[in-house]
Amino acid sequence: MAREGLATGLGTQASMAVRFLSAGDRALVVEFGDRVDPELSEEVLRLDARLRLKPLPGVVETVPTFRSLTLYYDPLATSRTHLEPAVRALLGRRGHERRNARLWHIPICYEAPFAPDLDEVAHLLGLAPEEVASRHSAPQYRVYMIGFLPGFPYLGDLPPSLALPRRADPRVKVPAGSVAIATNLSAIYPYESPGGWHLIGATPIPLFDPARSPPALLAAGDGVRFAPIEAAAFRAIREAAAAGGHQIASEATRE
């Protein structure tokens, strides 16, 4: 059973307790809460940025999630006993350590054959397919975390009117670029893979390229806006992207 510790003094949410959890003998989880929330996400990313600016001895990698930050470390170089007080000392600090987040404008096609579940989703929600597409492309989404697959972004928050549970019959193959929804989130599949989310569109933009630096296009803390396009434009952008001739629009959102 993982040992736990508590810390307080988080400024905007001073009453919120932070838990420290051991994940084996090579990782320490710093857990900020128990829900998907932008403020919790900011706390996670602030701590991650502080640790990147001034790495702790023995820490080899940090991985942010919706509500926690995992510190992977070399057990021959450090331990939880040394790391926990060092992390506690960083929690109450205020500053501008967060990296420059970007707002990405990602093209999406809601037409057949790129949206195999759109009609079913519309029926389940009591909306027209065009209204589902309109509501999905209206908000600015937050990239809460990257996971499941390399470059796979978990995007929140989906409009409540589009909330649905995952599919009862997951697919064995979801095409690369598929844009999907489930619960209160949206996501983009960077590779062909199994998946149980509802596929309501697709983007021609590659989200992960090992030859690119960094390989993942999106990062936790970034923003995403979907820009609807027609099928002809989808194919043209996909061809240009494959040839390295398409630049996705983005802008800095934080100094």
Short mmCIF file of C-alpha atoms in Angstrom, two decimals:
data_model
loop_
_atom_site.label_atom_id
_atom_site.label_comp_id
_atom_site.label_asym_id
_atom_site.label_seq_id
_atom_site.Cartn_x
_atom_site.Cartn_y
_atom_site.Cartn_z
CA MET A 1 0.00 0.00 0.00
CA ALA A 2 1.39 3.39 -1.01
CA ARG A 3 2.42 5.72 1.77
CA GLU A 4 0.74 9.11 1.77
CA GLY A 5 1.74 12.58 2.89
CA LEU A 6 -0.14 15.86 3.02
CA ALA A 7 0.89 19.41 2.16
CA THR A 8 -1.04 22.67 2.12
CA GLY A 9 -0.54 26.29 1.12
CA LEU A 10 -1.41 26.38 -2.58
CA GLY A 11 -2.43 30.02 -2.88
CA THR A 12 -5.61 29.95 -4.96
CA GLN A 13 -6.78 26.75 -3.28
CA ALA A 14 -5.20 26.90 0.15
CA SER A 15 -7.68 24.41 1.60
CA MET A 16 -6.74 21.77 -0.96
CA ALA A 17 -4.47 19.01 0.32
CA VAL A 18 -1.70 17.55 -1.82
CA ARG A 19 -0.99 13.84 -1.44
CA PHE A 20 2.36 12.15 -1.96
CA LEU A 21 2.07 8.56 -3.18
CA SER A 22 4.83 6.05 -3.82
CA ALA A 23 4.56 4.22 -7.15
CA GLY A 24 7.02 1.41 -6.58
CA ASP A 25 10.62 2.26 -5.74
CA ARG A 26 11.23 4.47 -8.79
CA ALA A 27 8.40 7.00 -8.83
CA LEU A 28 6.71 9.56 -6.59
CA VAL A 29 3.22 10.82 -7.43
CA VAL A 30 2.25 14.32 -6.33
CA GLU A 31 -1.56 14.36 -6.41
CA PHE A 32 -3.36 17.72 -6.35
CA GLY A 33 -6.99 16.60 -6.34
CA ASP A 34 -9.59 14.08 -7.47
CA ARG A 35 -11.25 15.76 -10.45
CA VAL A 36 -10.66 17.20 -13.92
CA ASP A 37 -10.28 20.92 -13.26
CA PRO A 38 -8.32 23.72 -14.98
CA GLU A 39 -6.98 25.09 -11.68
CA LEU A 40 -5.68 21.69 -10.62
CA SER A 41 -4.11 21.30 -14.03
CA GLU A 42 -2.35 24.65 -13.63
CA GLU A 43 -0.94 23.56 -10.26
CA VAL A 44 0.39 20.37 -11.84
CA LEU A 45 2.00 22.24 -14.72
CA ARG A 46 3.50 24.92 -12.48
CA LEU A 47 5.25 22.29 -10.39
CA ASP A 48 6.37 20.50 -13.55
CA ALA A 49 7.84 23.75 -14.90
CA ARG A 50 9.68 24.45 -11.64
CA LEU A 51 11.23 21.00 -11.71
CA ARG A 52 12.28 21.44 -15.33
CA LEU A 53 13.89 24.79 -14.58
CA LYS A 54 15.74 23.42 -11.56
CA PRO A 55 15.79 19.61 -11.70
CA LEU A 56 16.09 17.68 -8.46
CA PRO A 57 19.07 15.31 -8.24
CA GLY A 58 18.16 11.79 -9.33
CA VAL A 59 14.90 12.69 -11.10
CA VAL A 60 14.99 11.36 -14.66
CA GLU A 61 11.51 12.30 -15.93
CA THR A 62 8.33 14.11 -14.92
CA VAL A 63 4.91 13.20 -16.34
CA PRO A 64 1.89 15.49 -15.82
CA THR A 65 -1.65 14.09 -15.78
CA PHE A 66 -5.09 15.65 -15.19
CA ARG A 67 -4.53 16.06 -11.46
CA SER A 68 -1.06 14.80 -10.57
CA LEU A 69 2.61 14.91 -11.46
CA THR A 70 4.70 11.75 -11.42
CA LEU A 71 8.42 12.04 -10.74
CA TYR A 72 10.40 9.07 -12.02
CA TYR A 73 13.78 8.78 -10.32
CA ASP A 74 16.91 6.66 -10.14
CA PRO A 75 16.65 4.75 -6.84
CA LEU A 76 20.44 4.52 -6.69
CA ALA A 77 20.68 8.33 -6.75
CA THR A 78 17.75 9.45 -4.59
CA SER A 79 14.64 8.28 -2.76
CA ARG A 80 11.20 9.44 -1.67
CA THR A 81 12.74 10.43 1.66
CA HIS A 82 14.86 13.04 -0.12
CA LEU A 83 12.40 14.03 -2.86
CA GLU A 84 9.24 14.66 -0.85
CA PRO A 85 10.57 17.55 1.30
CA ALA A 86 12.23 19.09 -1.75
CA VAL A 87 8.91 19.03 -3.64
CA ARG A 88 7.01 20.35 -0.62
CA ALA A 89 9.29 23.38 -0.59
CA LEU A 90 8.25 24.18 -4.16
CA LEU A 91 4.49 23.89 -3.72
CA GLY A 92 3.74 27.23 -2.08
CA ARG A 93 5.83 29.35 -4.40
CA ARG A 94 4.25 31.72 -6.89
CA GLY A 95 5.89 32.77 -10.11
CA HIS A 96 5.75 32.57 -13.90
CA GLU A 97 7.53 29.29 -14.40
CA ARG A 98 4.98 27.86 -16.81
CA ARG A 99 6.23 27.34 -20.34
CA ASN A 100 4.79 29.36 -23.19
CA ALA A 101 1.56 27.55 -23.99
CA ARG A 102 0.20 27.75 -27.52
CA LEU A 103 -3.28 27.95 -28.99
CA TRP A 104 -3.54 25.59 -31.96
CA HIS A 105 -6.09 25.97 -34.76
CA ILE A 106 -6.70 22.41 -35.90
CA PRO A 107 -8.74 21.71 -39.06
CA ILE A 108 -11.47 19.11 -38.68
CA CYS A 109 -13.82 17.50 -41.17
CA TYR A 110 -17.21 16.40 -39.87
CA GLU A 111 -18.27 14.86 -43.21
CA ALA A 112 -18.46 11.20 -44.27
CA PRO A 113 -16.39 9.07 -44.23
CA PHE A 114 -14.44 10.93 -41.54
CA ALA A 115 -17.26 10.98 -38.97
CA PRO A 116 -18.62 7.42 -38.73
CA ASP A 117 -20.43 7.99 -35.40
CA LEU A 118 -21.77 11.49 -36.00
CA ASP A 119 -25.29 10.44 -37.00
CA GLU A 120 -25.57 8.03 -34.07
CA VAL A 121 -24.28 10.65 -31.65
CA ALA A 122 -26.77 13.17 -33.00
CA HIS A 123 -29.61 10.67 -32.54
CA LEU A 124 -28.57 9.87 -28.97
CA LEU A 125 -28.37 13.56 -28.09
CA GLY A 126 -31.54 14.59 -29.90
CA LEU A 127 -29.65 16.99 -32.17
CA ALA A 128 -29.03 17.36 -35.87
CA PRO A 129 -25.57 16.20 -37.01
CA GLU A 130 -24.78 19.77 -38.07
CA GLU A 131 -25.61 21.01 -34.57
CA VAL A 132 -23.30 18.42 -32.99
CA ALA A 133 -20.49 19.62 -35.25
CA SER A 134 -21.26 23.25 -34.49
CA ARG A 135 -21.29 22.73 -30.73
CA HIS A 136 -18.13 20.63 -30.83
CA SER A 137 -16.16 23.24 -32.77
CA ALA A 138 -17.42 26.21 -30.72
CA PRO A 139 -15.28 26.12 -27.54
CA GLN A 140 -11.58 26.50 -26.95
CA TYR A 141 -10.31 23.25 -25.46
CA ARG A 142 -7.55 22.72 -22.94
CA VAL A 143 -4.95 20.00 -23.40
CA TYR A 144 -5.05 18.41 -19.95
CA MET A 145 -2.54 15.69 -20.66
CA ILE A 146 -0.88 13.51 -23.27
CA GLY A 147 -1.32 9.77 -22.83
CA PHE A 148 -2.65 6.40 -24.06
CA LEU A 149 -0.64 6.80 -27.31
CA PRO A 150 2.34 9.06 -28.12
CA GLY A 151 0.85 12.49 -28.85
CA PHE A 152 -2.72 11.53 -27.85
CA PRO A 153 -4.30 14.68 -26.30
CA TYR A 154 -7.08 14.61 -23.72
CA LEU A 155 -9.05 17.79 -24.41
CA GLY A 156 -11.49 19.46 -22.06
CA ASP A 157 -13.96 20.65 -21.49
CA LEU A 158 -16.56 19.28 -23.87
CA PRO A 159 -19.88 21.18 -23.86
CA PRO A 160 -22.26 19.40 -21.43
CA SER A 161 -24.83 19.03 -24.21
CA LEU A 162 -22.44 16.63 -26.02
CA ALA A 163 -21.58 14.43 -23.04
CA LEU A 164 -21.96 10.70 -23.69
CA PRO A 165 -20.45 7.58 -22.11
CA ARG A 166 -17.92 5.60 -24.11
CA ARG A 167 -19.20 3.25 -26.79
CA ALA A 168 -20.51 -0.10 -25.60
CA ASP A 169 -18.66 -1.81 -28.48
CA PRO A 170 -15.09 -0.45 -28.83
CA ARG A 171 -13.47 -0.59 -32.25
CA VAL A 172 -10.46 -2.74 -32.99
CA LYS A 173 -9.18 -0.08 -35.41
CA VAL A 174 -9.69 3.68 -35.16
CA PRO A 175 -8.16 5.59 -38.11
CA ALA A 176 -5.30 7.98 -37.41
CA GLY A 177 -6.49 11.57 -37.09
CA SER A 178 -9.93 10.63 -35.79
CA VAL A 179 -11.49 13.23 -33.49
CA ALA A 180 -13.62 11.65 -30.79
CA ILE A 181 -15.75 12.45 -27.75
CA ALA A 182 -16.57 10.59 -24.53
CA THR A 183 -17.79 11.74 -21.12
CA ASN A 184 -16.75 15.42 -20.81
CA LEU A 185 -13.69 15.15 -23.07
CA SER A 186 -12.66 15.22 -26.69
CA ALA A 187 -9.52 13.62 -28.12
CA ILE A 188 -7.55 13.03 -31.31
CA TYR A 189 -6.08 9.65 -32.25
CA PRO A 190 -2.54 10.23 -33.59
CA TYR A 191 -2.19 6.63 -34.82
CA GLU A 192 -4.46 3.83 -35.91
CA SER A 193 -5.36 1.99 -32.75
CA PRO A 194 -8.20 0.35 -30.84
CA GLY A 195 -10.59 2.80 -29.24
CA GLY A 196 -13.95 3.12 -27.55
CA TRP A 197 -14.78 6.80 -28.05
CA HIS A 198 -17.38 8.21 -30.47
CA LEU A 199 -15.78 9.29 -33.75
CA ILE A 200 -17.39 12.52 -34.96
CA GLY A 201 -14.71 13.92 -37.26
CA ALA A 202 -11.08 13.78 -38.31
CA THR A 203 -8.09 16.06 -38.79
CA PRO A 204 -5.48 15.76 -41.55
CA ILE A 205 -2.76 17.13 -39.25
CA PRO A 206 -0.21 14.60 -37.92
CA LEU A 207 -0.02 14.92 -34.13
CA PHE A 208 3.15 12.89 -33.64
CA ASP A 209 6.30 12.79 -35.74
CA PRO A 210 9.48 11.15 -34.34
CA ALA A 211 11.57 13.36 -36.65
CA ARG A 212 10.07 16.53 -35.21
CA SER A 213 11.35 18.31 -32.10
CA PRO A 214 9.40 17.87 -29.93
CA PRO A 215 7.75 14.83 -31.58
CA ALA A 216 4.29 15.57 -30.13
CA LEU A 217 2.56 18.58 -31.67
CA LEU A 218 0.47 19.36 -28.58
CA ALA A 219 1.55 19.63 -24.96
CA ALA A 220 -0.27 19.76 -21.64
CA GLY A 221 -1.48 23.32 -21.02
CA ASP A 222 -1.93 24.16 -24.70
CA GLY A 223 -5.26 25.32 -26.14
CA VAL A 224 -7.06 23.87 -29.16
CA ARG A 225 -9.71 25.35 -31.41
CA PHE A 226 -11.23 23.20 -34.14
CA ALA A 227 -11.73 24.80 -37.56
CA PRO A 228 -14.35 22.93 -39.67
CA ILE A 229 -13.30 22.12 -43.26
CA GLU A 230 -14.86 20.21 -46.15
CA ALA A 231 -13.67 16.82 -47.39
CA ALA A 232 -11.80 18.30 -50.37
CA ALA A 233 -9.84 20.61 -48.08
CA PHE A 234 -9.12 17.68 -45.74
CA ARG A 235 -7.51 15.69 -48.53
CA ALA A 236 -5.51 18.67 -49.79
CA ILE A 237 -4.16 19.46 -46.31
CA ARG A 238 -3.34 15.81 -45.68
CA GLU A 239 -1.34 15.63 -48.91
CA ALA A 240 0.49 18.88 -48.12
CA ALA A 241 1.24 17.74 -44.57
CA ALA A 242 2.63 14.43 -45.82
CA ALA A 243 4.95 16.36 -48.13
CA GLY A 244 5.98 18.73 -45.34
CA GLY A 245 4.30 21.68 -46.99
CA HIS A 246 1.57 22.54 -44.50
CA GLN A 247 2.09 24.67 -41.39
CA ILE A 248 -0.60 24.44 -38.74
CA ALA A 249 -1.68 27.80 -37.36
CA SER A 250 -0.86 28.53 -33.72
CA GLU A 251 -0.18 31.46 -31.45
CA ALA A 252 1.43 31.99 -28.07
CA THR A 253 -1.04 32.35 -25.22
CA ARG A 254 1.30 32.95 -22.26
CA GLU A 255 4.36 35.12 -21.77
#
